[in-house]
Coordinates of C-alpha atoms in Angstrom, one line a residue:
Chain A
M81 CA 131.1 106.2 113.1
I82 CA 129.1 104.7 110.3
D83 CA 131.3 102.0 109.1
G84 CA 131.5 98.6 107.4
F85 CA 128.5 96.4 108.1
I86 CA 126.5 99.1 109.8
A87 CA 126.8 101.1 106.6
L88 CA 125.7 98.1 104.6
Y89 CA 122.7 97.5 106.9
I90 CA 121.6 101.2 106.5
F91 CA 122.0 100.9 102.8
M92 CA 119.9 97.7 102.5
L93 CA 117.1 98.9 104.8
A94 CA 116.9 102.3 103.0
A95 CA 116.8 100.5 99.7
F96 CA 113.9 98.3 100.8
T97 CA 112.1 101.4 102.2
G98 CA 112.4 103.2 98.8
Y99 CA 111.1 100.2 96.9
E100 CA 108.2 99.8 99.3
I101 CA 107.2 103.4 99.2
I102 CA 106.8 103.4 95.4
G103 CA 105.4 99.9 95.2
R104 CA 101.8 100.5 94.2
V105 CA 101.8 104.1 93.2
P106 CA 99.2 105.0 90.5
S107 CA 100.7 106.3 87.2
I108 CA 98.9 109.6 87.6
L109 CA 101.5 110.4 90.3
H110 CA 104.6 109.3 88.5
T111 CA 105.7 112.8 87.5
P112 CA 105.1 114.5 90.8
L113 CA 106.6 111.6 92.7
M114 CA 109.7 111.7 90.5
S115 CA 109.9 115.4 91.2
G116 CA 109.4 114.8 94.9
S117 CA 112.2 112.2 95.0
N118 CA 114.3 114.6 93.0
F119 CA 113.7 117.1 95.8
V120 CA 114.7 114.6 98.5
H121 CA 118.1 114.0 97.1
G122 CA 118.6 117.8 97.4
I123 CA 119.9 116.8 100.8
V124 CA 123.2 116.8 98.9
L125 CA 123.1 120.5 99.8
V126 CA 124.1 119.5 103.4
G127 CA 127.1 117.5 102.2
A128 CA 128.2 120.3 99.8
M129 CA 128.0 122.8 102.8
V130 CA 130.3 120.5 104.8
A131 CA 132.7 120.1 101.9
L132 CA 132.8 123.9 101.4
G133 CA 133.2 124.5 105.1
R134 CA 136.2 122.3 105.3
A135 CA 137.8 123.5 102.0
D136 CA 141.3 125.0 102.2
T137 CA 142.9 125.6 98.8
T138 CA 141.5 128.0 96.2
L139 CA 140.5 125.1 93.9
E140 CA 138.7 123.4 96.7
L141 CA 136.9 126.6 97.6
V142 CA 135.8 127.2 94.0
V143 CA 134.5 123.6 93.6
G144 CA 132.9 123.6 97.0
F145 CA 131.2 127.0 96.2
I146 CA 129.8 125.6 92.9
G147 CA 128.7 122.5 94.8
V148 CA 126.7 124.5 97.3
I149 CA 125.1 126.6 94.5
L150 CA 124.1 123.4 92.7
G151 CA 122.9 121.7 95.8
A152 CA 120.8 124.7 96.8
G153 CA 119.3 124.7 93.3
N154 CA 118.4 121.1 93.5
A155 CA 116.7 121.4 96.9
V156 CA 114.8 124.7 96.3
G157 CA 113.9 124.0 92.6
G158 CA 112.8 120.5 93.5
Y159 CA 110.6 121.8 96.2
V160 CA 109.0 124.6 94.2
V161 CA 108.0 122.5 91.2
T162 CA 106.8 119.5 93.2
E163 CA 104.7 121.8 95.4
R164 CA 103.3 123.6 92.4
M165 CA 102.3 120.2 90.8
L166 CA 100.8 118.7 93.9
E167 CA 98.9 121.9 94.7
M168 CA 96.7 121.2 91.8
F169 CA 95.6 117.7 92.7
K170 CA 92.1 118.2 94.1
S171 CA 89.1 115.9 94.1
S172 CA 85.6 116.9 93.0
K173 CA 84.5 117.4 96.6
E174 CA 87.3 119.8 97.4
K175 CA 86.6 121.7 94.2
S176 CA 83.0 122.4 95.1
S177 CA 83.6 123.4 98.7
Chain B
M271 CA 134.6 118.9 125.3
S272 CA 131.2 117.8 126.6
E273 CA 129.8 120.8 124.8
F274 CA 131.3 119.5 121.6
V275 CA 129.8 116.1 122.2
S276 CA 126.3 117.4 122.9
M277 CA 126.5 119.6 119.8
R278 CA 127.3 116.5 117.8
S279 CA 124.2 114.7 119.2
V280 CA 122.0 117.6 118.4
I281 CA 123.2 117.5 114.8
E282 CA 122.8 113.7 114.6
A283 CA 119.3 113.8 116.1
S284 CA 118.3 116.5 113.6
Y285 CA 119.5 114.4 110.7
F286 CA 117.6 111.5 112.1
I287 CA 114.4 113.5 112.2
A288 CA 115.1 114.8 108.7
A289 CA 115.4 111.3 107.4
I290 CA 112.1 110.3 109.0
L291 CA 110.4 113.3 107.5
F292 CA 111.7 112.5 104.0
I293 CA 110.5 108.9 104.1
F294 CA 107.1 110.0 105.6
G295 CA 106.8 112.8 103.0
L296 CA 107.6 110.4 100.1
K297 CA 105.1 107.9 101.4
R298 CA 102.3 110.5 101.5
M299 CA 103.3 111.7 98.0
S300 CA 102.4 108.3 96.7
S301 CA 98.7 108.8 97.1
P302 CA 96.7 111.6 95.4
V303 CA 94.7 112.2 98.6
T304 CA 97.7 113.0 100.9
A305 CA 100.2 114.1 98.2
R306 CA 100.0 117.8 98.9
G307 CA 100.9 117.4 102.6
G308 CA 103.8 115.0 101.7
I309 CA 106.0 117.6 100.0
I310 CA 105.6 120.0 102.9
W311 CA 106.7 117.3 105.4
A312 CA 109.7 116.5 103.2
G313 CA 110.4 120.3 102.9
A314 CA 110.4 120.6 106.7
G315 CA 113.0 117.8 106.9
M316 CA 115.2 119.7 104.4
V317 CA 115.0 122.9 106.4
V318 CA 115.9 121.1 109.7
A319 CA 118.9 119.4 108.1
T320 CA 120.2 122.5 106.3
V321 CA 119.9 124.8 109.4
V322 CA 121.6 122.4 111.7
T323 CA 124.5 121.9 109.3
F324 CA 125.7 125.4 110.1
L325 CA 126.5 124.1 113.6
Y326 CA 128.7 121.3 112.2
P327 CA 132.1 121.3 114.0
G328 CA 135.3 122.2 112.3
M329 CA 133.8 124.3 109.5
G330 CA 134.6 127.8 108.1
N331 CA 133.8 129.8 105.0
Y332 CA 130.3 130.6 106.3
A333 CA 130.0 133.8 104.2
L334 CA 130.8 132.0 101.0
M335 CA 128.3 129.3 102.0
M336 CA 125.5 131.8 102.6
V337 CA 126.2 133.5 99.2
A338 CA 126.2 130.2 97.4
I339 CA 122.9 129.1 99.0
F340 CA 121.4 132.5 98.2
I341 CA 122.5 132.4 94.5
G342 CA 121.4 128.8 93.9
G343 CA 118.3 129.1 96.0
V344 CA 117.0 132.3 94.4
A345 CA 117.8 131.2 90.8
A346 CA 115.9 127.9 91.4
W347 CA 113.0 129.6 93.2
V348 CA 112.5 132.1 90.4
S349 CA 112.8 129.6 87.6
G350 CA 110.7 127.0 89.4
K351 CA 107.8 129.5 90.0
K352 CA 107.9 130.7 86.4
V353 CA 108.1 127.5 84.4
A354 CA 105.0 126.5 82.5
M355 CA 103.4 123.1 83.5
T356 CA 104.1 121.8 80.0
D357 CA 107.8 122.4 80.5
M358 CA 107.9 120.6 83.9
P359 CA 109.8 117.5 82.7
Q360 CA 112.9 119.4 81.5
M361 CA 112.9 121.5 84.7
I362 CA 113.0 118.3 86.8
A363 CA 115.9 117.2 84.6
L364 CA 117.7 120.5 85.3
Y365 CA 117.3 120.4 89.1
N366 CA 118.3 116.8 89.1
G367 CA 121.4 117.5 87.2
M368 CA 122.3 120.2 89.7
G369 CA 122.1 117.6 92.5
G370 CA 124.4 115.2 90.5
G371 CA 126.8 118.1 90.0
A372 CA 126.8 118.9 93.8
A373 CA 127.5 115.2 94.6
A374 CA 130.4 115.3 92.1
A375 CA 131.7 118.6 93.7
I376 CA 131.7 116.9 97.1
A377 CA 133.7 114.0 95.7
A378 CA 136.1 116.5 94.1
V379 CA 136.7 118.4 97.3
E380 CA 137.2 115.3 99.3
L381 CA 139.6 113.8 96.7
L382 CA 141.6 117.0 96.3
G383 CA 142.0 117.2 100.1
G384 CA 143.9 113.9 99.8
G385 CA 144.3 112.9 103.4
D386 CA 144.1 109.5 105.0
H387 CA 141.0 108.0 103.5
S388 CA 140.6 104.3 103.8
L389 CA 140.3 102.2 100.7
V390 CA 136.5 101.9 101.0
F391 CA 136.1 105.6 101.4
G392 CA 138.2 106.3 98.4
I393 CA 136.2 103.9 96.3
L394 CA 132.9 105.3 97.4
A395 CA 134.0 108.9 96.9
V396 CA 135.2 108.1 93.4
L397 CA 132.1 106.1 92.5
G398 CA 129.8 108.8 93.8
G399 CA 131.7 111.4 92.0
M400 CA 131.6 109.6 88.7
I401 CA 127.9 108.8 88.9
G402 CA 127.1 112.4 89.9
A403 CA 129.1 113.8 87.1
V404 CA 127.4 111.5 84.5
S405 CA 124.0 112.4 85.9
F406 CA 125.0 116.1 85.8
S407 CA 126.0 116.3 82.1
G408 CA 123.5 113.7 81.0
S409 CA 120.6 115.6 82.7
L410 CA 121.8 118.9 81.1
V411 CA 121.6 117.2 77.6
A412 CA 118.1 115.9 78.5
F413 CA 117.1 119.4 79.5
A414 CA 118.5 120.9 76.2
K415 CA 116.7 118.3 74.1
L416 CA 113.3 118.7 75.7
Q417 CA 113.7 122.5 75.8
G418 CA 114.2 122.4 72.0
L419 CA 117.8 123.8 72.3
M420 CA 119.1 120.6 70.7
K421 CA 116.9 119.3 67.9
R422 CA 119.0 116.5 66.4
T423 CA 119.8 113.1 67.8
F424 CA 123.5 112.3 67.2
R425 CA 124.2 108.8 66.1
F426 CA 127.1 107.2 64.4
S427 CA 128.1 103.6 63.9
G428 CA 130.3 102.3 66.7
Q429 CA 128.8 104.7 69.2
Q430 CA 128.2 102.0 71.7
F431 CA 131.9 101.0 71.4
V432 CA 133.1 104.6 72.0
N433 CA 130.9 104.9 75.1
L434 CA 132.2 101.6 76.4
L435 CA 135.8 102.8 75.8
L436 CA 135.0 106.1 77.6
L437 CA 133.5 104.1 80.5
A438 CA 136.5 101.8 80.7
A439 CA 138.9 104.8 80.7
T440 CA 137.0 106.6 83.4
V441 CA 136.9 103.5 85.6
V442 CA 140.7 102.9 85.2
I443 CA 141.5 106.4 86.1
A444 CA 139.1 106.1 89.0
G445 CA 141.0 103.1 90.2
V446 CA 144.3 105.0 90.1
I447 CA 142.9 108.0 92.0
V448 CA 141.8 105.7 94.8
F449 CA 145.4 104.8 95.4
A450 CA 147.2 108.0 94.4
H451 CA 145.8 110.5 96.9
G452 CA 145.2 114.1 95.8
D453 CA 146.8 114.2 92.3
I454 CA 145.1 117.3 90.9
N455 CA 145.7 116.5 87.2
L456 CA 144.4 112.9 87.4
I457 CA 141.3 114.1 89.3
M458 CA 140.6 116.8 86.7
I459 CA 140.9 114.2 83.8
F460 CA 138.7 111.8 85.7
F461 CA 135.9 114.3 86.1
L462 CA 136.2 115.6 82.5
L463 CA 135.9 112.0 81.2
A464 CA 132.9 111.3 83.5
L465 CA 131.2 114.5 82.2
L466 CA 131.9 113.5 78.6
L467 CA 130.5 110.1 79.2
G468 CA 127.2 111.5 80.4
I469 CA 127.0 113.6 77.2
T470 CA 127.8 110.8 74.8
M471 CA 125.5 108.4 76.6
T472 CA 122.5 110.8 76.4
L473 CA 123.0 112.3 72.9
P474 CA 121.8 109.3 70.9
I475 CA 118.6 108.9 72.9
G476 CA 115.4 110.3 71.2
G477 CA 113.1 112.8 72.7
A478 CA 110.2 110.3 73.3
D479 CA 112.4 108.2 75.6
M480 CA 113.7 111.2 77.5
P481 CA 111.4 110.8 80.5
V482 CA 112.7 107.3 81.2
V483 CA 116.3 108.7 81.0
I484 CA 115.5 111.6 83.3
S485 CA 114.0 109.2 85.8
L486 CA 117.1 107.0 85.6
Y487 CA 119.4 109.9 86.2
N488 CA 117.2 110.9 89.2
A489 CA 117.9 107.4 90.6
L490 CA 121.6 107.7 89.8
T491 CA 121.9 111.1 91.6
G492 CA 120.2 109.5 94.6
L493 CA 122.9 106.8 94.6
A494 CA 125.7 109.3 94.2
V495 CA 124.3 111.3 97.2
A496 CA 124.2 108.1 99.2
F497 CA 127.9 107.3 98.4
E498 CA 129.0 110.8 99.2
G499 CA 127.0 110.4 102.5
F500 CA 129.2 107.5 103.4
V501 CA 132.3 109.5 102.7
L502 CA 131.1 112.4 104.8
Q503 CA 129.7 110.1 107.5
N504 CA 126.3 111.8 107.1
A505 CA 123.4 109.5 107.8
A506 CA 120.7 111.8 106.4
M507 CA 122.5 111.8 103.0
I508 CA 122.9 108.0 103.1
I509 CA 119.3 107.3 103.9
A510 CA 117.7 109.9 101.7
G511 CA 120.0 109.1 98.8
T512 CA 119.5 105.4 99.0
V513 CA 115.7 105.7 99.3
V514 CA 115.6 107.9 96.2
G515 CA 118.1 105.5 94.4
S516 CA 115.8 102.5 94.9
A517 CA 112.5 104.3 94.5
G518 CA 113.8 106.0 91.4
T519 CA 115.0 102.7 89.9
L520 CA 111.5 101.2 90.4
L521 CA 109.9 104.4 89.0
T522 CA 112.1 104.1 85.9
Q523 CA 111.1 100.5 85.4
L524 CA 107.4 101.4 85.8
M525 CA 107.8 104.2 83.2
A526 CA 109.6 102.1 80.7
K527 CA 106.9 99.4 81.1
A528 CA 104.1 102.0 80.5
M529 CA 105.9 102.9 77.3
N530 CA 106.3 99.3 76.3
R531 CA 110.1 99.6 76.2
S532 CA 112.8 97.9 78.2
L533 CA 115.4 100.0 79.9
A534 CA 118.2 98.4 77.9
N535 CA 116.1 99.2 74.7
V536 CA 115.9 102.8 75.7
L537 CA 119.6 103.2 76.5
F538 CA 121.1 101.2 73.7
S539 CA 118.9 101.6 70.6
G540 CA 117.3 104.5 68.8
F541 CA 113.6 104.4 68.3
G542 CA 112.5 103.9 64.7
D543 CA 115.9 103.3 63.4
E544 CA 114.8 100.4 61.3
A545 CA 112.1 101.7 58.9
A546 CA 109.3 99.2 59.4
E547 CA 107.2 98.2 56.5
A548 CA 103.8 98.8 58.1
S549 CA 100.9 97.5 56.1
E550 CA 98.9 100.0 54.1
I551 CA 95.8 101.6 55.7
T552 CA 92.8 101.7 53.5
G553 CA 89.8 104.1 53.7
S554 CA 89.6 107.8 54.0
M555 CA 89.4 110.5 56.7
K556 CA 85.9 111.9 57.0
P557 CA 85.7 115.5 58.2
I558 CA 82.9 116.9 60.4
E559 CA 81.9 120.4 61.6
A560 CA 81.6 121.6 65.2
P561 CA 77.8 122.0 65.4
D562 CA 77.3 118.3 64.5
V563 CA 79.8 117.2 67.1
A564 CA 78.1 119.4 69.8
V565 CA 74.7 117.7 69.1
M566 CA 76.3 114.3 69.1
M567 CA 77.9 114.9 72.5
A568 CA 75.1 116.8 74.2
F569 CA 72.6 114.0 73.6
A570 CA 75.0 111.2 74.4
D571 CA 74.9 109.1 77.6
K572 CA 78.6 108.7 78.0
V573 CA 81.5 110.7 76.6
L574 CA 85.1 109.7 77.1
I575 CA 87.7 112.4 76.5
V576 CA 91.1 111.3 75.4
P577 CA 93.6 114.2 75.8
G578 CA 97.1 114.1 74.4
Y579 CA 100.1 116.4 74.5
G580 CA 98.7 118.2 71.5
M581 CA 95.9 119.5 73.7
A582 CA 98.4 120.9 76.2
V583 CA 100.5 122.6 73.4
A584 CA 97.3 124.3 72.2
Q585 CA 96.6 125.3 75.8
A586 CA 93.2 123.9 75.3
Q587 CA 92.8 122.1 78.7
H588 CA 90.8 124.9 80.3
K589 CA 88.3 125.0 77.4
V590 CA 88.1 121.2 77.4
W591 CA 87.2 121.2 81.1
E592 CA 84.6 123.9 80.5
L593 CA 83.1 121.8 77.8
A594 CA 83.1 118.7 80.0
Q595 CA 81.4 120.7 82.8
L596 CA 78.7 121.9 80.3
L597 CA 78.1 118.3 79.2
K598 CA 78.0 117.1 82.8
D599 CA 75.4 119.7 83.6
R600 CA 73.2 118.2 80.9
G601 CA 73.5 114.8 82.6
V602 CA 76.1 113.3 80.3
D603 CA 78.5 110.9 81.9
V604 CA 81.9 112.5 81.1
K605 CA 85.2 110.9 82.0
F606 CA 88.8 111.6 81.0
A607 CA 90.9 108.6 79.8
I608 CA 94.6 109.0 80.2
H609 CA 97.2 106.8 78.6
P610 CA 100.3 106.3 80.8
V611 CA 102.5 108.2 78.4
A612 CA 100.1 110.9 77.4
G613 CA 102.1 114.1 77.7
R614 CA 105.8 114.1 78.0
M615 CA 106.1 111.5 80.8
P616 CA 103.8 109.2 82.8
G617 CA 101.5 111.4 85.0
H618 CA 102.3 114.6 83.1
M619 CA 98.9 114.8 81.5
N620 CA 97.3 114.5 84.9
V621 CA 99.3 117.4 86.1
L622 CA 98.2 119.5 83.1
L623 CA 94.5 118.6 83.6
A624 CA 94.8 119.3 87.3
E625 CA 96.1 122.7 86.4
A626 CA 93.0 123.3 84.4
G627 CA 90.9 122.4 87.5
V628 CA 89.8 118.9 86.5
P629 CA 89.2 116.9 89.7
Y630 CA 91.3 113.7 89.8
D631 CA 88.4 111.4 90.5
I632 CA 87.0 111.7 86.9
I633 CA 90.4 111.0 85.4
Y634 CA 91.0 107.4 84.7
D635 CA 94.0 105.2 83.9
E636 CA 94.2 103.1 80.8
D637 CA 93.5 99.8 82.6
E638 CA 90.6 101.3 84.6
I639 CA 88.8 102.8 81.6
N640 CA 89.6 100.6 78.6
A641 CA 86.5 98.3 79.1
E642 CA 84.2 101.4 79.2
F643 CA 85.0 102.5 75.6
A644 CA 82.6 99.8 74.3
T645 CA 79.7 101.4 76.1
A646 CA 80.7 105.0 75.2
D647 CA 78.6 107.0 72.7
V648 CA 81.4 109.4 71.9
A649 CA 85.2 109.2 72.3
L650 CA 86.6 112.7 71.9
V651 CA 90.3 112.4 71.0
I652 CA 92.0 115.7 71.3
G653 CA 95.7 116.1 70.5
A654 CA 96.4 112.4 71.1
N655 CA 97.6 110.1 68.3
D656 CA 99.9 107.1 68.8
V657 CA 98.2 106.1 72.1
V658 CA 94.9 105.4 70.3
N659 CA 96.3 103.8 67.2
P660 CA 94.8 100.3 66.8
V661 CA 97.7 99.1 64.7
A662 CA 99.5 98.6 68.0
R663 CA 97.2 95.7 68.5
T664 CA 96.9 94.4 64.9
D665 CA 100.1 95.1 62.9
P666 CA 103.2 93.3 64.1
A667 CA 105.3 95.2 61.5
S668 CA 104.5 98.5 63.2
P669 CA 107.1 100.1 65.5
I670 CA 104.5 100.6 68.2
Y671 CA 103.2 97.0 67.9
G672 CA 102.5 95.7 71.4
M673 CA 102.2 99.0 73.1
P674 CA 99.1 99.1 75.3
I675 CA 96.6 101.6 73.8
L676 CA 93.3 103.2 74.8
N677 CA 90.5 101.4 73.0
A678 CA 89.0 104.5 71.5
D679 CA 88.1 102.5 68.4
H680 CA 85.6 100.5 70.4
A681 CA 83.4 103.6 71.0
K682 CA 80.2 104.0 68.9
N683 CA 81.5 107.4 67.5
V684 CA 85.0 108.7 67.5
I685 CA 85.7 112.4 67.1
V686 CA 89.3 113.5 66.5
I687 CA 90.3 117.1 66.9
K688 CA 93.4 117.6 65.0
R689 CA 95.3 120.4 63.3
G690 CA 95.9 118.7 60.0
Q691 CA 96.3 115.4 58.3
G692 CA 99.9 114.6 59.4
A693 CA 101.2 111.6 61.2
G694 CA 102.0 111.5 65.0
F695 CA 105.1 112.0 67.1
S696 CA 106.5 108.6 65.9
G697 CA 105.6 109.4 62.3
I698 CA 103.2 106.4 62.1
E699 CA 99.8 106.6 60.3
N700 CA 96.9 106.2 62.6
A701 CA 94.4 103.6 61.6
L702 CA 91.8 105.0 64.0
F703 CA 91.4 108.1 61.8
F704 CA 90.3 105.9 58.9
L705 CA 87.5 103.9 60.6
D706 CA 83.9 104.1 59.6
Q707 CA 82.7 105.6 62.9
T708 CA 85.5 108.2 63.1
R709 CA 85.0 111.8 62.1
M710 CA 87.8 114.4 61.9
L711 CA 87.3 117.9 63.3
Y712 CA 90.1 119.9 61.8
G713 CA 91.4 122.9 63.6
D714 CA 93.4 124.3 66.6
G715 CA 92.5 122.5 69.8
Q716 CA 91.6 125.5 71.8
E717 CA 89.6 127.1 69.0
M718 CA 87.6 124.0 68.4
A719 CA 86.9 123.5 72.1
S720 CA 85.6 127.1 72.3
Q721 CA 83.4 126.5 69.2
L722 CA 82.0 123.3 70.8
I723 CA 81.3 125.2 74.0
Q724 CA 79.3 127.8 72.1
E725 CA 77.4 125.2 70.1
V726 CA 76.5 123.2 73.2
K727 CA 75.3 126.3 75.0
S728 CA 73.1 127.3 72.1
L729 CA 71.3 123.9 72.0

């Protein structure tokens, strides 16, 4: 079980990690990085799957179904646009080779 | 029973690996050299986490799940592949909104199920649901605005007060829901209010500030995902959500700083509301023809190109890069100078130039390149306006006063490629255009770049 202070510790350490990762990023990467982090919270798909998997009533099923559609959209869309943007970042050396 | 336990460990171990892959991937994405590999690492993490979730104990509705993943996945895949690079910011807003909506949906299912949630779980579920719903509707408004589906900004007096009232009402109902388990009507009202709040919060914000808002909603979605992760006891969601929440918050601050705006300023005041009495600019704009510009650049030692969103709209970046290559072949030192907010959001212009094939090591940030303008023979400004306007340094009455700008006015010659004589995005006259060393090359960006290419070739 993830409970009480364990949860707080995870939260704190993960928050520091996120802050450190972005710390000295050049502004040329702001847009792709925002897109990349947008992709990472697509992990919400996993939660939506669990929610739908446990749903009983019709209303829960409908909401869970929509949730999984939205979560899958976040994960897949986030990946595709980030990959497309980063694909284009090449240095002069890579260009000529 | 032991089988059940080991299955549980497999799932937990997979989530652990996914969390590591996410963090590793994001870290690699923060440097241009390793960025391309980064998204692939993070993508692998997502695949691992998604696949293993099918093994989760006590679940059903697998057919529905597959159909939903298929629908959402295919729709996003197709739209993501098709979207033009210039429209990237609103696409990010759209996908981000979907994530927020998914978090809200998780909260809704958990709350509707009622059950014996502890107080902390109830609070986190409600909080995550509220933030997710606000992020969902807010992001959709941001998308609509940038896509041009919504042209006006809606403002009325007392708007802040109405928003505050909405927020208070949502929080009160949230509090009631925490204690009254599973009341369908209350839960519906709660989510409707939260959705409404997202809309009314975003409507008054102008298009120029949208990138900061999208970035903020990105961070908020991360937070909502983390909260729902606690509710579902899912470590991968907690870690990934929290990392995005904090990274996104920092990114939002960096963006706001690059635009010389504070976050509070973006959220709670409209840009250019108070019509500033900017001092009159004297002088005249002096036109020039393409052949003269070609000669000027071909025989220069150093040419700095300052591209703006106007260049991207005219789809001129390929031609501009071709021109730059021609000049480089003649031995001219060519560099691209990018203002942090060139394009629609920080870094957007770099993406657009990268698409045209410009290598990132001849593209320079404002603070790296600004000193070099003094030694440049030609500064070629194409489709940029406010980011090279010297009144940001000199005129305290100007709305853009204090914004860091590119010192194009320090170059020996300034060539401005521009469609007509109108003012920029912010509606402010540009003092650069009236300087003695500035010449205006009127015309469409792509057409002018093509003409310059022809002229340089014929020299």
